[in-house]
PDB file of C-alpha atoms in Angstrom:
ATOM      1  CA  MET A 204    -109.653-126.053  79.404  1.00  0.00           C
ATOM      2  CA  LEU A 205    -110.170-123.809  76.289  1.00  0.00           C
ATOM      3  CA  GLU A 206    -113.178-124.826  74.382  1.00  0.00           C
ATOM      4  CA  ILE A 207    -112.721-124.363  70.673  1.00  0.00           C
ATOM      5  CA  PRO A 208    -115.667-123.290  68.815  1.00  0.00           C
ATOM      6  CA  GLN A 209    -117.105-125.206  66.175  1.00  0.00           C
ATOM      7  CA  GLY A 210    -115.470-124.801  62.813  1.00  0.00           C
ATOM      8  CA  LEU A 211    -112.225-123.808  64.345  1.00  0.00           C
ATOM      9  CA  GLN A 212    -108.972-125.803  64.568  1.00  0.00           C
ATOM     10  CA  ARG A 213    -106.442-125.189  67.482  1.00  0.00           C
ATOM     11  CA  GLY A 214    -104.001-123.425  64.917  1.00  0.00           C
ATOM     12  CA  ASP A 215    -106.622-120.856  64.241  1.00  0.00           C
ATOM     13  CA  LEU A 216    -106.550-119.723  67.677  1.00  0.00           C
ATOM     14  CA  PRO A 217    -106.788-117.026  69.223  1.00  0.00           C
ATOM     15  CA  ALA A 218    -108.986-115.134  67.127  1.00  0.00           C
ATOM     16  CA  LEU A 219    -111.747-112.391  68.056  1.00  0.00           C
ATOM     17  CA  PRO A 220    -115.206-113.364  66.883  1.00  0.00           C
ATOM     18  CA  LEU A 221    -116.835-110.553  65.089  1.00  0.00           C
ATOM     19  CA  SER A 222    -119.836-111.264  67.305  1.00  0.00           C
ATOM     20  CA  LEU A 223    -118.122-109.453  70.131  1.00  0.00           C
ATOM     21  CA  SER A 224    -118.551-106.024  68.191  1.00  0.00           C
ATOM     22  CA  GLY A 225    -121.949-105.855  69.590  1.00  0.00           C
ATOM     23  CA  ALA A 226    -123.018-106.510  65.840  1.00  0.00           C
ATOM     24  CA  VAL A 227    -126.478-108.515  65.565  1.00  0.00           C
ATOM     25  CA  GLY A 228    -125.075-110.799  62.714  1.00  0.00           C
ATOM     26  CA  ASP A 229    -128.413-111.903  61.742  1.00  0.00           C
ATOM     27  CA  GLY A 230    -127.791-110.798  58.132  1.00  0.00           C
ATOM     28  CA  VAL A 231    -130.721-108.381  58.065  1.00  0.00           C
ATOM     29  CA  THR A 232    -129.712-105.680  60.652  1.00  0.00           C
ATOM     30  CA  ASP A 233    -127.243-103.395  59.640  1.00  0.00           C
ATOM     31  CA  ASP A 234    -123.943-103.866  61.522  1.00  0.00           C
ATOM     32  CA  THR A 235    -121.648-101.597  59.537  1.00  0.00           C
ATOM     33  CA  THR A 236    -121.003 -99.265  62.397  1.00  0.00           C
ATOM     34  CA  ALA A 237    -120.491-101.900  64.904  1.00  0.00           C
ATOM     35  CA  LEU A 238    -118.067-103.798  62.857  1.00  0.00           C
ATOM     36  CA  ASN A 239    -116.053-100.705  61.906  1.00  0.00           C
ATOM     37  CA  ALA A 240    -115.445 -99.481  65.410  1.00  0.00           C
ATOM     38  CA  PHE A 241    -114.685-103.114  66.719  1.00  0.00           C
ATOM     39  CA  LEU A 242    -111.887-103.516  63.756  1.00  0.00           C
ATOM     40  CA  THR A 243    -110.404 -99.721  64.454  1.00  0.00           C
ATOM     41  CA  ALA A 244    -110.224-100.496  68.375  1.00  0.00           C
ATOM     42  CA  ASN A 245    -108.589-103.873  67.715  1.00  0.00           C
ATOM     43  CA  PRO A 246    -106.075-103.671  64.643  1.00  0.00           C
ATOM     44  CA  GLY A 247    -103.463-106.101  63.487  1.00  0.00           C
ATOM     45  CA  LYS A 248    -105.755-109.121  64.932  1.00  0.00           C
ATOM     46  CA  ARG A 249    -107.190-112.127  63.548  1.00  0.00           C
ATOM     47  CA  TYR A 250    -110.999-112.006  63.279  1.00  0.00           C
ATOM     48  CA  TYR A 251    -113.400-114.904  62.984  1.00  0.00           C
ATOM     49  CA  VAL A 252    -116.413-114.224  60.887  1.00  0.00           C
ATOM     50  CA  ASP A 253    -118.695-116.325  63.069  1.00  0.00           C
ATOM     51  CA  ARG A 254    -121.864-115.185  61.649  1.00  0.00           C
ATOM     52  CA  THR A 255    -123.601-113.449  58.844  1.00  0.00           C
ATOM     53  CA  PHE A 256    -123.331-109.706  59.070  1.00  0.00           C
ATOM     54  CA  ALA A 257    -125.352-107.210  56.948  1.00  0.00           C
ATOM     55  CA  VAL A 258    -123.540-103.840  55.922  1.00  0.00           C
ATOM     56  CA  SER A 259    -124.929-100.898  54.245  1.00  0.00           C
ATOM     57  CA  ASN A 260    -121.393 -99.356  53.827  1.00  0.00           C
ATOM     58  CA  VAL A 261    -117.689-100.486  53.744  1.00  0.00           C
ATOM     59  CA  VAL A 262    -116.029-102.392  56.300  1.00  0.00           C
ATOM     60  CA  THR A 263    -112.310-101.526  56.426  1.00  0.00           C
ATOM     61  CA  VAL A 264    -109.823-104.130  57.591  1.00  0.00           C
ATOM     62  CA  PRO A 265    -106.744-102.906  59.206  1.00  0.00           C
ATOM     63  CA  SER A 266    -102.990-103.723  58.100  1.00  0.00           C
ATOM     64  CA  SER A 267    -101.486-106.717  59.241  1.00  0.00           C
ATOM     65  CA  SER A 268    -104.910-108.376  60.040  1.00  0.00           C
ATOM     66  CA  GLU A 269    -106.691-111.791  59.197  1.00  0.00           C
ATOM     67  CA  MET A 270    -110.212-112.222  58.663  1.00  0.00           C
ATOM     68  CA  PHE A 271    -111.831-115.761  58.252  1.00  0.00           C
ATOM     69  CA  GLY A 272    -114.588-117.933  59.052  1.00  0.00           C
ATOM     70  CA  PRO A 273    -117.751-120.110  58.272  1.00  0.00           C
ATOM     71  CA  GLY A 274    -120.067-116.797  58.124  1.00  0.00           C
ATOM     72  CA  GLY A 275    -120.444-114.018  56.013  1.00  0.00           C
ATOM     73  CA  PHE A 276    -121.336-110.733  54.814  1.00  0.00           C
ATOM     74  CA  VAL A 277    -124.631-109.456  53.149  1.00  0.00           C
ATOM     75  CA  MET A 278    -124.461-106.079  51.109  1.00  0.00           C
ATOM     76  CA  LEU A 279    -127.423-104.174  51.812  1.00  0.00           C
ATOM     77  CA  ASN A 280    -126.253-101.331  49.398  1.00  0.00           C
ATOM     78  CA  PRO A 281    -125.213-102.660  46.141  1.00  0.00           C
ATOM     79  CA  ASP A 282    -123.431 -99.253  45.177  1.00  0.00           C
ATOM     80  CA  VAL A 283    -120.439 -99.349  47.850  1.00  0.00           C
ATOM     81  CA  SER A 284    -117.866-101.953  48.234  1.00  0.00           C
ATOM     82  CA  CYS A 285    -118.145-104.541  51.233  1.00  0.00           C
ATOM     83  CA  ILE A 286    -114.789-105.220  52.220  1.00  0.00           C
ATOM     84  CA  ARG A 287    -112.150-102.637  52.034  1.00  0.00           C
ATOM     85  CA  ILE A 288    -108.561-103.341  52.770  1.00  0.00           C
ATOM     86  CA  ILE A 289    -106.437-100.078  52.886  1.00  0.00           C
ATOM     87  CA  GLY A 290    -103.417-101.535  54.472  1.00  0.00           C
ATOM     88  CA  SER A 291    -100.976-104.282  53.728  1.00  0.00           C
ATOM     89  CA  ARG A 292    -100.312-108.001  54.826  1.00  0.00           C
ATOM     90  CA  VAL A 293    -104.106-108.616  55.208  1.00  0.00           C
ATOM     91  CA  ARG A 294    -105.614-111.748  54.597  1.00  0.00           C
ATOM     92  CA  LEU A 295    -109.039-112.940  54.041  1.00  0.00           C
ATOM     93  CA  ARG A 296    -110.285-116.271  54.110  1.00  0.00           C
ATOM     94  CA  ASP A 297    -113.204-118.723  53.935  1.00  0.00           C
ATOM     95  CA  PHE A 298    -116.124-116.768  53.924  1.00  0.00           C
ATOM     96  CA  THR A 299    -118.968-115.500  51.633  1.00  0.00           C
ATOM     97  CA  ILE A 300    -120.126-111.975  50.572  1.00  0.00           C
ATOM     98  CA  THR A 301    -123.456-111.723  48.914  1.00  0.00           C
ATOM     99  CA  CYS A 302    -125.059-108.894  47.220  1.00  0.00           C
ATOM    100  CA  ALA A 303    -128.622-108.864  47.980  1.00  0.00           C
ATOM    101  CA  THR A 304    -129.933-106.428  44.965  1.00  0.00           C
ATOM    102  CA  ALA A 305    -128.605-105.213  41.659  1.00  0.00           C
ATOM    103  CA  GLY A 306    -126.515-102.031  41.824  1.00  0.00           C
ATOM    104  CA  THR A 307    -125.427 -99.528  39.169  1.00  0.00           C
ATOM    105  CA  THR A 308    -122.297 -98.157  40.225  1.00  0.00           C
ATOM    106  CA  ALA A 309    -119.005 -98.876  38.923  1.00  0.00           C
ATOM    107  CA  TYR A 310    -115.665 -98.936  40.844  1.00  0.00           C
ATOM    108  CA  ILE A 311    -117.028-100.915  43.620  1.00  0.00           C
ATOM    109  CA  GLY A 312    -116.077-104.511  44.525  1.00  0.00           C
ATOM    110  CA  GLY A 313    -117.237-107.454  47.013  1.00  0.00           C
ATOM    111  CA  VAL A 314    -113.616-106.975  48.260  1.00  0.00           C
ATOM    112  CA  LEU A 315    -111.765-103.831  47.412  1.00  0.00           C
ATOM    113  CA  ILE A 316    -107.969-103.563  47.919  1.00  0.00           C
ATOM    114  CA  ASP A 317    -107.174 -99.680  47.882  1.00  0.00           C
ATOM    115  CA  SER A 318    -103.884 -98.087  47.473  1.00  0.00           C
ATOM    116  CA  SER A 319    -105.422 -94.628  47.764  1.00  0.00           C
ATOM    117  CA  VAL A 320    -104.066 -94.615  51.289  1.00  0.00           C
ATOM    118  CA  SER A 321    -100.029 -94.021  51.680  1.00  0.00           C
ATOM    119  CA  GLY A 322     -98.495 -97.667  51.939  1.00  0.00           C
ATOM    120  CA  GLY A 323    -101.976 -99.360  51.356  1.00  0.00           C
ATOM    121  CA  GLY A 324    -102.777-102.225  48.670  1.00  0.00           C
ATOM    122  CA  THR A 325     -99.530-104.324  49.034  1.00  0.00           C
ATOM    123  CA  ASP A 326     -98.741-107.805  50.071  1.00  0.00           C
ATOM    124  CA  ASN A 327    -102.511-108.907  50.847  1.00  0.00           C
ATOM    125  CA  LEU A 328    -104.218-112.281  50.202  1.00  0.00           C
ATOM    126  CA  VAL A 329    -107.661-112.908  49.284  1.00  0.00           C
ATOM    127  CA  GLU A 330    -108.216-116.661  49.400  1.00  0.00           C
ATOM    128  CA  ARG A 331    -111.334-119.015  49.169  1.00  0.00           C
ATOM    129  CA  ILE A 332    -113.815-116.163  49.517  1.00  0.00           C
ATOM    130  CA  GLN A 333    -117.167-116.722  47.689  1.00  0.00           C
ATOM    131  CA  ILE A 334    -118.606-113.617  46.214  1.00  0.00           C
ATOM    132  CA  SER A 335    -121.920-113.412  44.766  1.00  0.00           C
ATOM    133  CA  GLY A 336    -124.279-110.844  43.265  1.00  0.00           C
ATOM    134  CA  VAL A 337    -122.153-107.766  43.028  1.00  0.00           C
ATOM    135  CA  SER A 338    -122.720-105.072  40.410  1.00  0.00           C
ATOM    136  CA  TRP A 339    -119.072-104.584  39.096  1.00  0.00           C
ATOM    137  CA  ALA A 340    -116.148-106.454  40.456  1.00  0.00           C
ATOM    138  CA  GLY A 341    -116.005-109.663  42.478  1.00  0.00           C
ATOM    139  CA  ILE A 342    -112.442-108.425  43.804  1.00  0.00           C
ATOM    140  CA  LEU A 343    -111.256-104.922  42.769  1.00  0.00           C
ATOM    141  CA  LEU A 344    -107.931-103.710  42.731  1.00  0.00           C
ATOM    142  CA  TRP A 345    -107.598-100.024  42.872  1.00  0.00           C
ATOM    143  CA  GLY A 346    -103.569 -99.776  42.418  1.00  0.00           C
ATOM    144  CA  GLY A 347    -101.354-101.701  44.915  1.00  0.00           C
ATOM    145  CA  SER A 348     -99.072-104.359  44.024  1.00  0.00           C
ATOM    146  CA  ARG A 349     -98.052-107.786  45.106  1.00  0.00           C
ATOM    147  CA  ASN A 350    -101.639-108.872  45.764  1.00  0.00           C
ATOM    148  CA  ARG A 351    -102.848-112.423  45.390  1.00  0.00           C
ATOM    149  CA  MET A 352    -106.076-114.160  44.931  1.00  0.00           C
ATOM    150  CA  ILE A 353    -106.519-117.888  45.458  1.00  0.00           C
ATOM    151  CA  ASP A 354    -109.120-120.100  44.688  1.00  0.00           C
ATOM    152  CA  CYS A 355    -111.750-117.507  44.997  1.00  0.00           C
ATOM    153  CA  GLU A 356    -115.541-118.008  43.556  1.00  0.00           C
ATOM    154  CA  ILE A 357    -117.044-114.892  42.009  1.00  0.00           C
ATOM    155  CA  SER A 358    -120.518-115.613  40.255  1.00  0.00           C
ATOM    156  CA  GLY A 359    -123.708-113.892  39.580  1.00  0.00           C
ATOM    157  CA  HIS A 360    -123.099-110.349  38.534  1.00  0.00           C
ATOM    158  CA  ARG A 361    -126.182-108.532  39.123  1.00  0.00           C
ATOM    159  CA  GLY A 362    -125.444-105.048  37.762  1.00  0.00           C
ATOM    160  CA  THR A 363    -125.908-103.630  34.037  1.00  0.00           C
ATOM    161  CA  LEU A 364    -122.431-102.442  33.760  1.00  0.00           C
ATOM    162  CA  GLN A 365    -120.895-103.621  30.546  1.00  0.00           C
ATOM    163  CA  ASP A 366    -117.404-104.111  31.745  1.00  0.00           C
ATOM    164  CA  SER A 367    -117.944-105.861  35.109  1.00  0.00           C
ATOM    165  CA  ALA A 368    -115.591-108.534  35.911  1.00  0.00           C
ATOM    166  CA  GLY A 369    -114.917-111.299  38.536  1.00  0.00           C
ATOM    167  CA  VAL A 370    -111.421-109.702  39.104  1.00  0.00           C
ATOM    168  CA  CYS A 371    -110.558-105.840  38.051  1.00  0.00           C
ATOM    169  CA  ALA A 372    -107.026-104.520  38.177  1.00  0.00           C
ATOM    170  CA  TYR A 373    -107.625-100.781  37.927  1.00  0.00           C
ATOM    171  CA  ARG A 374    -105.482 -97.953  37.840  1.00  0.00           C
ATOM    172  CA  ASP A 375    -101.733 -98.870  38.557  1.00  0.00           C
ATOM    173  CA  SER A 376    -102.291-102.548  39.937  1.00  0.00           C
TER     174      SER A 376
END
């Protein structure tokens, strides 16, 4: 019989726990390389955020993927985005993103929906994500269309940039 991990409902299965990536998931050790290798090797899947992962650079979520769970991400470098969507039909839901220190760079976001890649940045959903401590935008839309943000909580901007925002629609968004 399949044992359902705590926090999951039967309808949420199957999903790949991010801890299968080899990432430590202690909120301190840099897990960027392991997470990106895992997501690249397993595109278009459902990923379960089962721990708190520390990242020093952007984590790119592939098209037609879903990422959800009770864990989250700690941004070790406040001057880069945390989660980047370059594709389409990506759904992020029910986890946290926290920036540990203040940054000084504009054009970054806790979540970056990026249309600079051909065909990207379209029909994505960011839902019930809690983002805190970023220096510029909680969610940055860099072009793209038909993207939705629902019930996200964005708080505690740490940066010194006068035009920081919870959600920023930039370029041709």
